Coordinates of C-alpha atoms and ligand atoms in Angstrom, one line a residue:
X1 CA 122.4 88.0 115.0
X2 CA 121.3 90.5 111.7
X3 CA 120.2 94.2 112.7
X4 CA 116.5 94.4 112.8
X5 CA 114.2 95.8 110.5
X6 CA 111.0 97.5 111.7
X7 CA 107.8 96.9 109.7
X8 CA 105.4 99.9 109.9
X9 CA 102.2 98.7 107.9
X10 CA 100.2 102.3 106.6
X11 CA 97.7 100.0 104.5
X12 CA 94.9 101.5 106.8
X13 CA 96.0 104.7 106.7
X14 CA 97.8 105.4 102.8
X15 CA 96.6 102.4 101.3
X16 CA 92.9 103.7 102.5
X17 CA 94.1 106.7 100.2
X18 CA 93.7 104.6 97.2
X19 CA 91.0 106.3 95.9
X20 CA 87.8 104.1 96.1
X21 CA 89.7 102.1 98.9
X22 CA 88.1 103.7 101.9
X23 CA 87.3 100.6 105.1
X24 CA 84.4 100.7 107.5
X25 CA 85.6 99.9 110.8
X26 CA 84.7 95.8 111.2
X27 CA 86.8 95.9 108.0
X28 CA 89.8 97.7 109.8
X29 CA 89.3 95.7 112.6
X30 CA 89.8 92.4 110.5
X31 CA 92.8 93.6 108.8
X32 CA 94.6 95.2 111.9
X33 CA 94.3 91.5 113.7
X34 CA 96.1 90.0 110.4
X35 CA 98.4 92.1 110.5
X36 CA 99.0 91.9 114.3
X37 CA 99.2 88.4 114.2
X38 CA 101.9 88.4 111.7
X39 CA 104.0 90.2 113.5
X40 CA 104.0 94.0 112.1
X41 CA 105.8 96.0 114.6
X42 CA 103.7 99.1 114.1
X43 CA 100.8 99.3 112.1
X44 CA 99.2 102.8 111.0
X45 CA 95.7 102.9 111.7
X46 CA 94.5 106.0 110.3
X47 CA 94.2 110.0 110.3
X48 CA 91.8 110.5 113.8
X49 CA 91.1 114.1 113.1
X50 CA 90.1 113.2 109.3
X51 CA 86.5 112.3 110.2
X52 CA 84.8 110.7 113.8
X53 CA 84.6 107.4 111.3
X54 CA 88.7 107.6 110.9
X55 CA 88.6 108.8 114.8
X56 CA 86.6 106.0 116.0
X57 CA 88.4 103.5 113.5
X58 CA 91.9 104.3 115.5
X59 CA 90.6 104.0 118.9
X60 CA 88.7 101.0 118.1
X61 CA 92.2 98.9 116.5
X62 CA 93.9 100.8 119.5
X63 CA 91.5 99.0 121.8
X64 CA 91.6 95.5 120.1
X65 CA 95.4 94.9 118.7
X66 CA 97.5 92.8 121.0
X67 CA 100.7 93.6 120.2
X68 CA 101.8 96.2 117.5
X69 CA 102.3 99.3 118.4
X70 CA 99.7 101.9 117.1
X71 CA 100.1 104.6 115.3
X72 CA 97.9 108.0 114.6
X73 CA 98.5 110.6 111.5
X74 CA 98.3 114.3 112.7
X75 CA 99.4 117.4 110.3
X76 CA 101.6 119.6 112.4
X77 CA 98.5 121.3 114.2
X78 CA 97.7 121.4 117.8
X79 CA 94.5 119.8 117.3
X80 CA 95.7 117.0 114.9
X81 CA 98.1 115.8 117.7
X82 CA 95.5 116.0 120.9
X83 CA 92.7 113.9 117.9
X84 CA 95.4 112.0 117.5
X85 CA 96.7 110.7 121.1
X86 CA 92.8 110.8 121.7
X87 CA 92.3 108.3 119.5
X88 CA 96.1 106.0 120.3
X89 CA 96.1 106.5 124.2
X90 CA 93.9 103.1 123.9
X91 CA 96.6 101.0 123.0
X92 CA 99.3 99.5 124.2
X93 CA 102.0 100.8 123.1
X94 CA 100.7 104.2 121.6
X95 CA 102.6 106.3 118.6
X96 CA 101.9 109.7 117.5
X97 CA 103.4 110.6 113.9
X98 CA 103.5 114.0 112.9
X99 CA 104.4 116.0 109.5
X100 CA 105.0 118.8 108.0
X101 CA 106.3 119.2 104.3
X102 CA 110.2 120.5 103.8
X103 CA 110.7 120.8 100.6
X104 CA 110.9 124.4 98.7
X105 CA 107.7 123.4 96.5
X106 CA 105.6 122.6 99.4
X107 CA 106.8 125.1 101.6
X108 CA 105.6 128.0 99.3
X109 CA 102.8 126.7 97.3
X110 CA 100.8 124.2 99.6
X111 CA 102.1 125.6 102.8
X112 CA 102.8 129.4 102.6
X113 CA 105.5 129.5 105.0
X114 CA 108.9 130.6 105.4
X115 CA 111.8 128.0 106.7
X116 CA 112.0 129.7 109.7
X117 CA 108.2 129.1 110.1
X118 CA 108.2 125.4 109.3
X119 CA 110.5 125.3 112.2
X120 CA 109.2 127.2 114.5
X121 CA 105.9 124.7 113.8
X122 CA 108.1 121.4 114.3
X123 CA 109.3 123.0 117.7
X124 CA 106.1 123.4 118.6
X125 CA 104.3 120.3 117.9
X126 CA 106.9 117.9 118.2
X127 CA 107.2 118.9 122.0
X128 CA 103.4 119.4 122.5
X129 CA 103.2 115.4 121.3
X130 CA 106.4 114.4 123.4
X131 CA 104.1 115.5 126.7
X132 CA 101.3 113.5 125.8
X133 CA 103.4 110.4 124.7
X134 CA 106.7 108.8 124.6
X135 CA 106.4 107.7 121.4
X136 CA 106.8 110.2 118.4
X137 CA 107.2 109.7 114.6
X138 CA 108.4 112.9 113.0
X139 CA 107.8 113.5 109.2
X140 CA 109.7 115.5 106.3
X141 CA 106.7 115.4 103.6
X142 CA 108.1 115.5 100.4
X143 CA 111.8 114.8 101.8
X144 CA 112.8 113.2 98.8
X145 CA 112.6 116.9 97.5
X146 CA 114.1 118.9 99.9
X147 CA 117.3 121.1 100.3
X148 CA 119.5 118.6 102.3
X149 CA 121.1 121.7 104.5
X150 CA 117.4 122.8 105.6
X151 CA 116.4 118.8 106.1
X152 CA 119.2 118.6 108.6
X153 CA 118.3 121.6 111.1
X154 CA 114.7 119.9 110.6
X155 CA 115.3 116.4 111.5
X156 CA 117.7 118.0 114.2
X157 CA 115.1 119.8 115.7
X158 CA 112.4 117.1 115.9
X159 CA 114.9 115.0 117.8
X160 CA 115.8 117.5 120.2
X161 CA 112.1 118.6 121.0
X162 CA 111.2 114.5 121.2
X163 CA 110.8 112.7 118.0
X164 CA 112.6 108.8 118.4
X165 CA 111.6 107.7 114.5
X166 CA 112.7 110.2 112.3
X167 CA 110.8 109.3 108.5
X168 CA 112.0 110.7 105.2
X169 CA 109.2 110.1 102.5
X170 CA 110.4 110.2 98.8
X171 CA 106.2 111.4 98.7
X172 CA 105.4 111.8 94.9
X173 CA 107.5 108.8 93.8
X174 CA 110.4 110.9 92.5
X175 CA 114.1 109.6 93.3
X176 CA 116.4 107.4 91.8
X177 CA 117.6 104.5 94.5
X178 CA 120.7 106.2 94.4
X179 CA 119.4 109.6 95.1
X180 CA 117.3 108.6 97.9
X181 CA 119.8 106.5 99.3
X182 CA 122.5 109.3 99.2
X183 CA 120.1 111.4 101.2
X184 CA 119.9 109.1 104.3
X185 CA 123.7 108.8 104.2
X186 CA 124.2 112.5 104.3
X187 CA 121.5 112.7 107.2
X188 CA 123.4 109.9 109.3
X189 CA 127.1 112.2 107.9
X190 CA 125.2 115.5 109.3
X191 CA 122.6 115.3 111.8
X192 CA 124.5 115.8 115.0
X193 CA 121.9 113.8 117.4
X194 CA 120.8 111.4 114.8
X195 CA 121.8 108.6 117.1
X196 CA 118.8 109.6 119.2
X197 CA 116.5 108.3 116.7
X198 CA 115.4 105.4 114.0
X199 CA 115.8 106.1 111.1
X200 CA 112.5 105.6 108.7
X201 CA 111.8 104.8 104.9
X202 CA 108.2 105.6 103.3
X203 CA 108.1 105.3 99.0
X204 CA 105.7 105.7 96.4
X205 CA 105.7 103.9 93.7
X206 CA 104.6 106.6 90.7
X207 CA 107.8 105.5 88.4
X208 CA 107.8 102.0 89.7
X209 CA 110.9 102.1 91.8
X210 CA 109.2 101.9 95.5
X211 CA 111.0 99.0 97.0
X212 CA 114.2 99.9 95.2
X213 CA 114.3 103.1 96.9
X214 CA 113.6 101.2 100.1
X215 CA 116.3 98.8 99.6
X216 CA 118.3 101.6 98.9
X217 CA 117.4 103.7 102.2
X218 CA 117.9 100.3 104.3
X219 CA 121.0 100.0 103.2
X220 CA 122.5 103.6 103.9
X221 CA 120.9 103.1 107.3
X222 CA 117.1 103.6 107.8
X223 CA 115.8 101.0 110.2
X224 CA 112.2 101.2 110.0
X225 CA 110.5 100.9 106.8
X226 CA 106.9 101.9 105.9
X227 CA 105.2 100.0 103.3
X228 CA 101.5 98.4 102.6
X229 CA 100.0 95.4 102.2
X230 CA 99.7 94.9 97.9
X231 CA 101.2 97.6 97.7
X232 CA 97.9 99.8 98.6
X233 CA 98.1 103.5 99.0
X234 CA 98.1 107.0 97.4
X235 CA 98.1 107.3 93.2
X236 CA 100.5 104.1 92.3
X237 CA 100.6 103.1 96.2
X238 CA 103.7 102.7 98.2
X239 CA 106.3 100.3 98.7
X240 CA 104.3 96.6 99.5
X241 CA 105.2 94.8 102.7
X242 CA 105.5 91.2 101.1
X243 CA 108.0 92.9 98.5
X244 CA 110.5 94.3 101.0
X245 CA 109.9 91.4 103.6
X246 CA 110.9 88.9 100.9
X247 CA 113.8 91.3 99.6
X248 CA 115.6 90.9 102.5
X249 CA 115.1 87.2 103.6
X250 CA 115.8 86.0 100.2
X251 CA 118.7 88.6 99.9
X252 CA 120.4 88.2 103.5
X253 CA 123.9 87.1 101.7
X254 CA 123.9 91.0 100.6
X255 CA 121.9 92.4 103.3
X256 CA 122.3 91.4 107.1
X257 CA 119.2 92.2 108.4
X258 CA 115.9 90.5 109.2
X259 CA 112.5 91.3 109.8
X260 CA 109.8 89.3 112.6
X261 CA 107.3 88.7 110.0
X262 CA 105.7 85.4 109.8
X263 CA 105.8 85.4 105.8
X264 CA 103.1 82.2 106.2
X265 CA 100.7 84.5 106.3
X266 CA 101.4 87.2 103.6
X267 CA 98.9 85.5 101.4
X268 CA 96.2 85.7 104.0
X269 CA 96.8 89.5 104.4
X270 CA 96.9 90.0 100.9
X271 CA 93.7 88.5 100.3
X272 CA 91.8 89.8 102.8
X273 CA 93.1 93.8 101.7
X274 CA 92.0 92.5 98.0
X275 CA 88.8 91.4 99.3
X276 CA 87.7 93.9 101.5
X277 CA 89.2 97.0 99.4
X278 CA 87.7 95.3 95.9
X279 CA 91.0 96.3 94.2
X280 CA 92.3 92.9 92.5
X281 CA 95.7 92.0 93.1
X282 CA 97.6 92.1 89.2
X283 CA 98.4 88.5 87.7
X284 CA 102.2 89.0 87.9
X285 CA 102.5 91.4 90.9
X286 CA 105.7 89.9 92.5
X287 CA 105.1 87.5 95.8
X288 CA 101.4 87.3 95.8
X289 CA 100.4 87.7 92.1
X290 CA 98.4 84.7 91.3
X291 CA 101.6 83.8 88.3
X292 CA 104.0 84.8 90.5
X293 CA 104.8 80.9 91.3
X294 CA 103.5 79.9 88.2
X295 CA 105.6 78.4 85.0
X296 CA 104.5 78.5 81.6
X297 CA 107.8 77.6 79.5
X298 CA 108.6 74.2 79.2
X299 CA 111.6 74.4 80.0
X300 CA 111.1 76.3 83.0
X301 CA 108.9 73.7 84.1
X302 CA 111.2 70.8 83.1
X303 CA 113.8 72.3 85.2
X304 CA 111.4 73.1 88.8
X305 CA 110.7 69.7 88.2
X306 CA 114.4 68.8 88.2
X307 CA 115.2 70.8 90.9
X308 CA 113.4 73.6 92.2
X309 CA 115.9 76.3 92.7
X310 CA 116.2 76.6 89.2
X311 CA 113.5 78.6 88.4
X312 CA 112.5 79.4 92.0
X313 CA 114.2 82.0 94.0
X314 CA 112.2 81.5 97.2
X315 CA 109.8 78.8 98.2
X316 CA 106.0 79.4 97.7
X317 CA 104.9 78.0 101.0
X318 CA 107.0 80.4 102.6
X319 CA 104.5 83.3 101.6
X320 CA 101.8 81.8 102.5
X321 CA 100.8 80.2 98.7
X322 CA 98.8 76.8 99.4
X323 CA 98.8 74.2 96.6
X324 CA 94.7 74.2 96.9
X325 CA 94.9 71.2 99.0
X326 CA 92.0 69.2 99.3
X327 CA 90.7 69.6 103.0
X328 CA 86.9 68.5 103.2
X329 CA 83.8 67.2 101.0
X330 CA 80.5 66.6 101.6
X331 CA 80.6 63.9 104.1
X332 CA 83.1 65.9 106.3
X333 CA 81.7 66.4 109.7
X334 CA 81.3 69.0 112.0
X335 CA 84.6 68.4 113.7
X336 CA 87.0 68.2 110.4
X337 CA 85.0 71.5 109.9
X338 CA 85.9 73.0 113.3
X339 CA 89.7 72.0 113.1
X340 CA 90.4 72.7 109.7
X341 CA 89.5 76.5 110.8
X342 CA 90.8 76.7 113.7
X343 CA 94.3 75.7 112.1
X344 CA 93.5 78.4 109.1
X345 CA 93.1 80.9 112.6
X346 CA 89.7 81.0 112.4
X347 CA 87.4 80.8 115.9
X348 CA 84.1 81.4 116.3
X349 CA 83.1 82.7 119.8
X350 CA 79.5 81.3 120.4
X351 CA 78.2 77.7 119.0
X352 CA 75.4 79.3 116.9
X353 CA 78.3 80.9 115.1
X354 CA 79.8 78.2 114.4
X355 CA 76.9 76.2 113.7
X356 CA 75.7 78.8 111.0
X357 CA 79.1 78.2 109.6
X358 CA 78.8 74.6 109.1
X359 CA 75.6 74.8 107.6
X360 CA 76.5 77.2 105.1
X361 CA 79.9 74.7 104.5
X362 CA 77.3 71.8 103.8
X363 CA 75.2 73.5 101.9
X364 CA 78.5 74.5 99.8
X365 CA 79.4 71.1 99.5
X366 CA 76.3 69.8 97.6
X367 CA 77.0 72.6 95.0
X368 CA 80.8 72.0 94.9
X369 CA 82.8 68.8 95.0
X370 CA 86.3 69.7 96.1
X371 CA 86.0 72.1 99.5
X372 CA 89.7 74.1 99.9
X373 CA 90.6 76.4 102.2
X374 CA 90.3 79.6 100.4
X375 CA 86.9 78.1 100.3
X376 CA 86.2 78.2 103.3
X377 CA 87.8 81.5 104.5
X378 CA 85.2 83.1 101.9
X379 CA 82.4 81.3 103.7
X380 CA 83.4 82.7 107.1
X381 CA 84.1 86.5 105.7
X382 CA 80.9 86.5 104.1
X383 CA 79.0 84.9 107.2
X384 CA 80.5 87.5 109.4
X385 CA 80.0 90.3 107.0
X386 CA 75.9 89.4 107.1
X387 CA 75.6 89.1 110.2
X388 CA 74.8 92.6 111.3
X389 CA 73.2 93.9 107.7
X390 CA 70.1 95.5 107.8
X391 CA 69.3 94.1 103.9
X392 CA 69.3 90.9 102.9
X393 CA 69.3 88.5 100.2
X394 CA 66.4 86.1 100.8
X395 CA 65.9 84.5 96.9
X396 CA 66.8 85.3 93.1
X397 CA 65.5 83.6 90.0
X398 CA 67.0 84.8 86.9
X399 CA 65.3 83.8 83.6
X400 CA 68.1 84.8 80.8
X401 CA 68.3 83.6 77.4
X402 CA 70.7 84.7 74.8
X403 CA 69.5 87.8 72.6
X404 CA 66.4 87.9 74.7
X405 CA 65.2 90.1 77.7
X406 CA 66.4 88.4 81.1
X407 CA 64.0 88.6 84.2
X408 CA 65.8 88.9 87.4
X409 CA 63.0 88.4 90.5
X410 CA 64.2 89.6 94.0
X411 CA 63.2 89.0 97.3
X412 CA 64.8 91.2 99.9
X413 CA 64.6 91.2 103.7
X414 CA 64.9 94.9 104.8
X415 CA 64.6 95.6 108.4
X416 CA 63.2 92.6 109.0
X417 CA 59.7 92.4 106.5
X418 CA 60.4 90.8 103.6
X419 CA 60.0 92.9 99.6
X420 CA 59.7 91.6 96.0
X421 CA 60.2 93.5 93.0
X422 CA 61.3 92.5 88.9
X423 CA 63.5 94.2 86.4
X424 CA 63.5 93.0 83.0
X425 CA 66.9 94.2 80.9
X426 CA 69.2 92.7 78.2
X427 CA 71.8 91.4 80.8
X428 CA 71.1 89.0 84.0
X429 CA 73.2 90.9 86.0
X430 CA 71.9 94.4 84.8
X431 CA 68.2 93.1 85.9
X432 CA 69.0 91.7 89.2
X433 CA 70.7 95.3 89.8
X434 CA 67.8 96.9 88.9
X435 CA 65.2 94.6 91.1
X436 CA 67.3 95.1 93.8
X437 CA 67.5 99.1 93.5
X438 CA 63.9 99.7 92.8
X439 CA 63.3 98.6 96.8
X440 CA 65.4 100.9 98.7
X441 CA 65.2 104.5 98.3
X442 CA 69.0 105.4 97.1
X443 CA 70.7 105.6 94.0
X444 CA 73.8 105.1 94.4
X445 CA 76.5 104.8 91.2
X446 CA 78.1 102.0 90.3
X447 CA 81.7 102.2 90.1
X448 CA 83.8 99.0 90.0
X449 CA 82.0 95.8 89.4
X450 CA 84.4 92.9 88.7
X451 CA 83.9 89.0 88.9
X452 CA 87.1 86.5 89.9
X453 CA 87.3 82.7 91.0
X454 CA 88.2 81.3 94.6
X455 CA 90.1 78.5 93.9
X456 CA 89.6 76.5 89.8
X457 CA 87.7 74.8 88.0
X458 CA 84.2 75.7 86.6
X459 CA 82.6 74.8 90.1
X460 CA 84.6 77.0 92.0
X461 CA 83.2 79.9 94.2
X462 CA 83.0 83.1 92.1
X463 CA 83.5 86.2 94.2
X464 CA 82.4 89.5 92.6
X465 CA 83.3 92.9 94.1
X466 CA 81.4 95.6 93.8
X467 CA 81.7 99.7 94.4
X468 CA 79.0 102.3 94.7
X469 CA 79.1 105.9 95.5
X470 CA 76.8 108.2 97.0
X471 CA 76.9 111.5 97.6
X472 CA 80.2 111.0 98.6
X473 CA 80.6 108.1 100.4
X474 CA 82.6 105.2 98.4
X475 CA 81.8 101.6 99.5
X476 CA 83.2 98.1 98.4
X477 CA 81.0 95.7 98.5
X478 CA 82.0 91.4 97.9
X479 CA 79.8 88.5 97.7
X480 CA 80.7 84.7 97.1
X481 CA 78.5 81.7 95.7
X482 CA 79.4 78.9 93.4
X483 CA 76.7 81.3 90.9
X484 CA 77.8 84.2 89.6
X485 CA 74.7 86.2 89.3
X486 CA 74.3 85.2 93.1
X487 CA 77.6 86.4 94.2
X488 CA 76.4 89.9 92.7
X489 CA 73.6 90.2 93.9
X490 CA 75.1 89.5 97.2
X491 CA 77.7 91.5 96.6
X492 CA 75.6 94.4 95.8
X493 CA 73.6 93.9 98.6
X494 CA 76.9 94.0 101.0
X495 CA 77.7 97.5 99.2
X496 CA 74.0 98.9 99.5
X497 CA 74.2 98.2 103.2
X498 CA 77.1 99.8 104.0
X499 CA 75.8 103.2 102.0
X500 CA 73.1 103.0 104.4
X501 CA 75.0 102.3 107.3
X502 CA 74.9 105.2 109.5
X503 CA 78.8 105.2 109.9
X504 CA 80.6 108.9 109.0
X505 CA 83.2 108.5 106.8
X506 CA 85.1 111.2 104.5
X507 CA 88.1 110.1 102.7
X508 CA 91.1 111.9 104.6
X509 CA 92.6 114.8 102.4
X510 CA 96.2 115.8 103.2
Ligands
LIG601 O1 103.9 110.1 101.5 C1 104.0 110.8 102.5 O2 104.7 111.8 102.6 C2 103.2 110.5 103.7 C3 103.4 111.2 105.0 C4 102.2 111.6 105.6 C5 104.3 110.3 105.8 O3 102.3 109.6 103.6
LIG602 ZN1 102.7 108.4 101.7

């Protein structure tokens, strides 16, 4: 049997540092049970003492996720740690991680302290976490940049007063695989209790070479690697789970280790973190880019044809990738419906769920021919997403002729009583914005607004993405419909209600 690799998943808690990626808590919820049921053995949840939103956020996956282990982000401060355990206690199998930057730079400018102090502050809150639980992630910020001689008494230090994960973050992207890789091995060479703990990996991507440097890390001993679902997180993200997942399984000639992900359902994961976050996943991103199976040469194809291994260097089904089979039509019944969900993991837990469901799937198949799944796990999100909004979409007619003014006419549902309003502009989109703003009170700015198909073909469901900010608060926003202008105007409507959703939610500064 290989050594075992430990997946810790941050995309809730440094992928939600993307800026304009911040979650509301159903979302959290949703992405916490995917990654739960593939089998990430610890998944971050967030920063409790950020804001009660990131607090209750934490307690709430704590509460609900069956098996991973849960982790909470605390600064080294008293108060972090107790917001923290607070917030983890819920689950499980609870983790508190805790960090304090080690690296000269840090130290004096961010920090203002001496060595001496950054150790007297590990000692401290390393030990006050050990007594509230027996799981403890200890963090050198910036590690990638610190004096190796200071990094050791550190990481000796955290061990002794309770730490059992020990992470080194290379945390503005800087190292060369070699570098960072050289660093773990002196740490195994010179910490004298570093048997007492795992070893942890955690990369950012600013010069491209995330992964590499986790590779790199793994193999000079680290045993638990951070990462994020696409890649998510801070500036140019961090390392992404399906890249360093794949690495090793197609790679286990070189590298004898494995990992207990279920790589079926990368593809899931990754589209619901696209969805929900609005940030689109790149055309050749590696392992779930939309080309990232795809071949456009001839001769590339001539050869998968031939035989696949050609061209192929690991099998598309294996992540998850679907070849947009056909799975119902318009004279599908309710059954075929049910089953076809339940074996994409979808169950609905009352029968007026699932009959709301089915009508929207008929109603779907009337407009569109071919019914795949991707089809109709954008039904499902978007019927779960409605269901506890306080605005909604109740009719749009769009008039819109080329080089002339376009009418958009909305009927909105808000709080219950139904509203009507017009906006006439140059663009159909433009003027069902406008209709929609002129009856609520806000005015919120637009940020993102980007348009993509479900599955192909001009009939396929378009799902649009929207973000809006205001006074502060950043929301993503998605809608779906076989119409465009439709899909935005839901989707604008999905952002407007979370702006007004009385939920607190500040985007968690370290
Ligand atoms: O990049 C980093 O240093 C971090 C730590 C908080 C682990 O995200
Ligand atoms: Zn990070």
């Amino acid at each position: 049997m290989t050594e075992k690799i430990y997946i810790f998943d941050t995309t809730l808690r440094d992928g939600e540092q993307s800026p304009g990626a911040s979650m509301n808590l159903y979302e959290k919820l949703q992405i916490a049970e995917v990654l739960d049921s593939m089998r990430v053995d610890i998944i971050e949840a967030g920063f409790p003492v950020a804001s009660n939103g990131d607090f209750e956020a934490v307690r709430e996956v704590s509460k609900n996720v069956k098996n991973s282990t849960i982790a909470g982000l605390a600064r080294a401060s008293l108060k972090d740690i107790d917001r923290a355990w607070e917030a983890v206690q819920h689950a499980k199998s609870p983790r508190i991680h805790t960090f304090i930057a080690t690296s000269p730079l840090h130290m004096k400018y961010k920090l203002k302290k001496s060595e001496d102090e950054v150790l007297e502050a590990i000692e401290k809150t390393v030990s006050h976490a050990r007594n509230l639980c027996d799981n403890i992630e200890w963090s050198c910020e910036d590690g990638g940049r610190s004096e190796l001689d200071f990094l050791y008494k550190c990481i000796e230090l955290a061990i002794k007063a309770g730490a059992s994960t020990i992470n080194i973050p290379d945390t503005v992207g800087y190292t060369l695989p070699e570098e960072f890789g050289s660093i773990f091995k002196n740490v195994k060479n010179n910490v004298v209790n570093i048997d007492k703990a795992i070893l942890s990996t955690h990369t950012h991507n600013d010069l491209g070479l995330a992964t590499a440097n986790n590779v790199a890390a793994i193999k000079e001993g680290a045993r638990q690697v951070e990462c994020t679902i696409n890649g998510m997180g801070e500036r140019a993200g961090n390392s992404s789970l399906e890249e360093i997942v794949m690495t090793l399984k197609v790679k286990k000639d070189l590298m004898p280790y494995h990992t207990d992900i279920k790589t079926e359902s990368i593809m899931k994961a990754s589209r619901l973190v696209s969805s929900i976050t609005g940030f689109p996943v790149q055309p050749n991103k590696a392992i779930v880019g939309a080309n990232a199976f795809a071949h456009e040469a001839g001769i590339h194809q001539d050869g998968v044809l031939k035989h696949r291994e050609t061209y192929e260097i690991m099998r598309a089904e294996d992540v998850g990738w679907n070849n947009n089979s056909l799975v119902l039509g318009k004279h599908s019944g309710r059954n075929a419906f049910k089953s076809r969900l339940s074996e994409l993991g979808i169950e609905f837990e009352t029968e007026d769920e699932l009959n709301d469901a089915f009508s929207r799937f008929k109603t779907l198949a009337d407009k569109k021919h071919d019914i795949f799944d991707e089809d109709l796990q954008a039904l499902v999100s978007e019927a779960q997403s409605e269901d506890t909004e306080i605005i909604q979409l109740v009719s749009l007619k769009v008039s819109a002729e080329s080089g002339k003014v376009n009418t958009a006419d909305v009927t909105l549902s808000i709080n219950g009583n139904e509203h009507s309003a017009s906006a006439n502009t140059s663009g159909a989109v433009d003027a069902t914005f406008s209709a929609i703003l002129s009856l609520v009170d806000i005015e919120p700015k637009l940020q993102l607004y980007s348009v993509s198909n479900v599955t192909q073909g001009t009939d396929s469901l378009g799902e649009v993405n929207v973000r809006l900010e205001h006074e502060g608060k950043i929301v993503n926003g998605q809608g779906v419909d076989t119409d465009i202008i439709t899909s935005s105007a839901k989707a604008y409507v999905h952002a407007l209600n979370k702006v007004m959703a009385n939920v607190e939610r500040a985007h968690p500064q370290i």
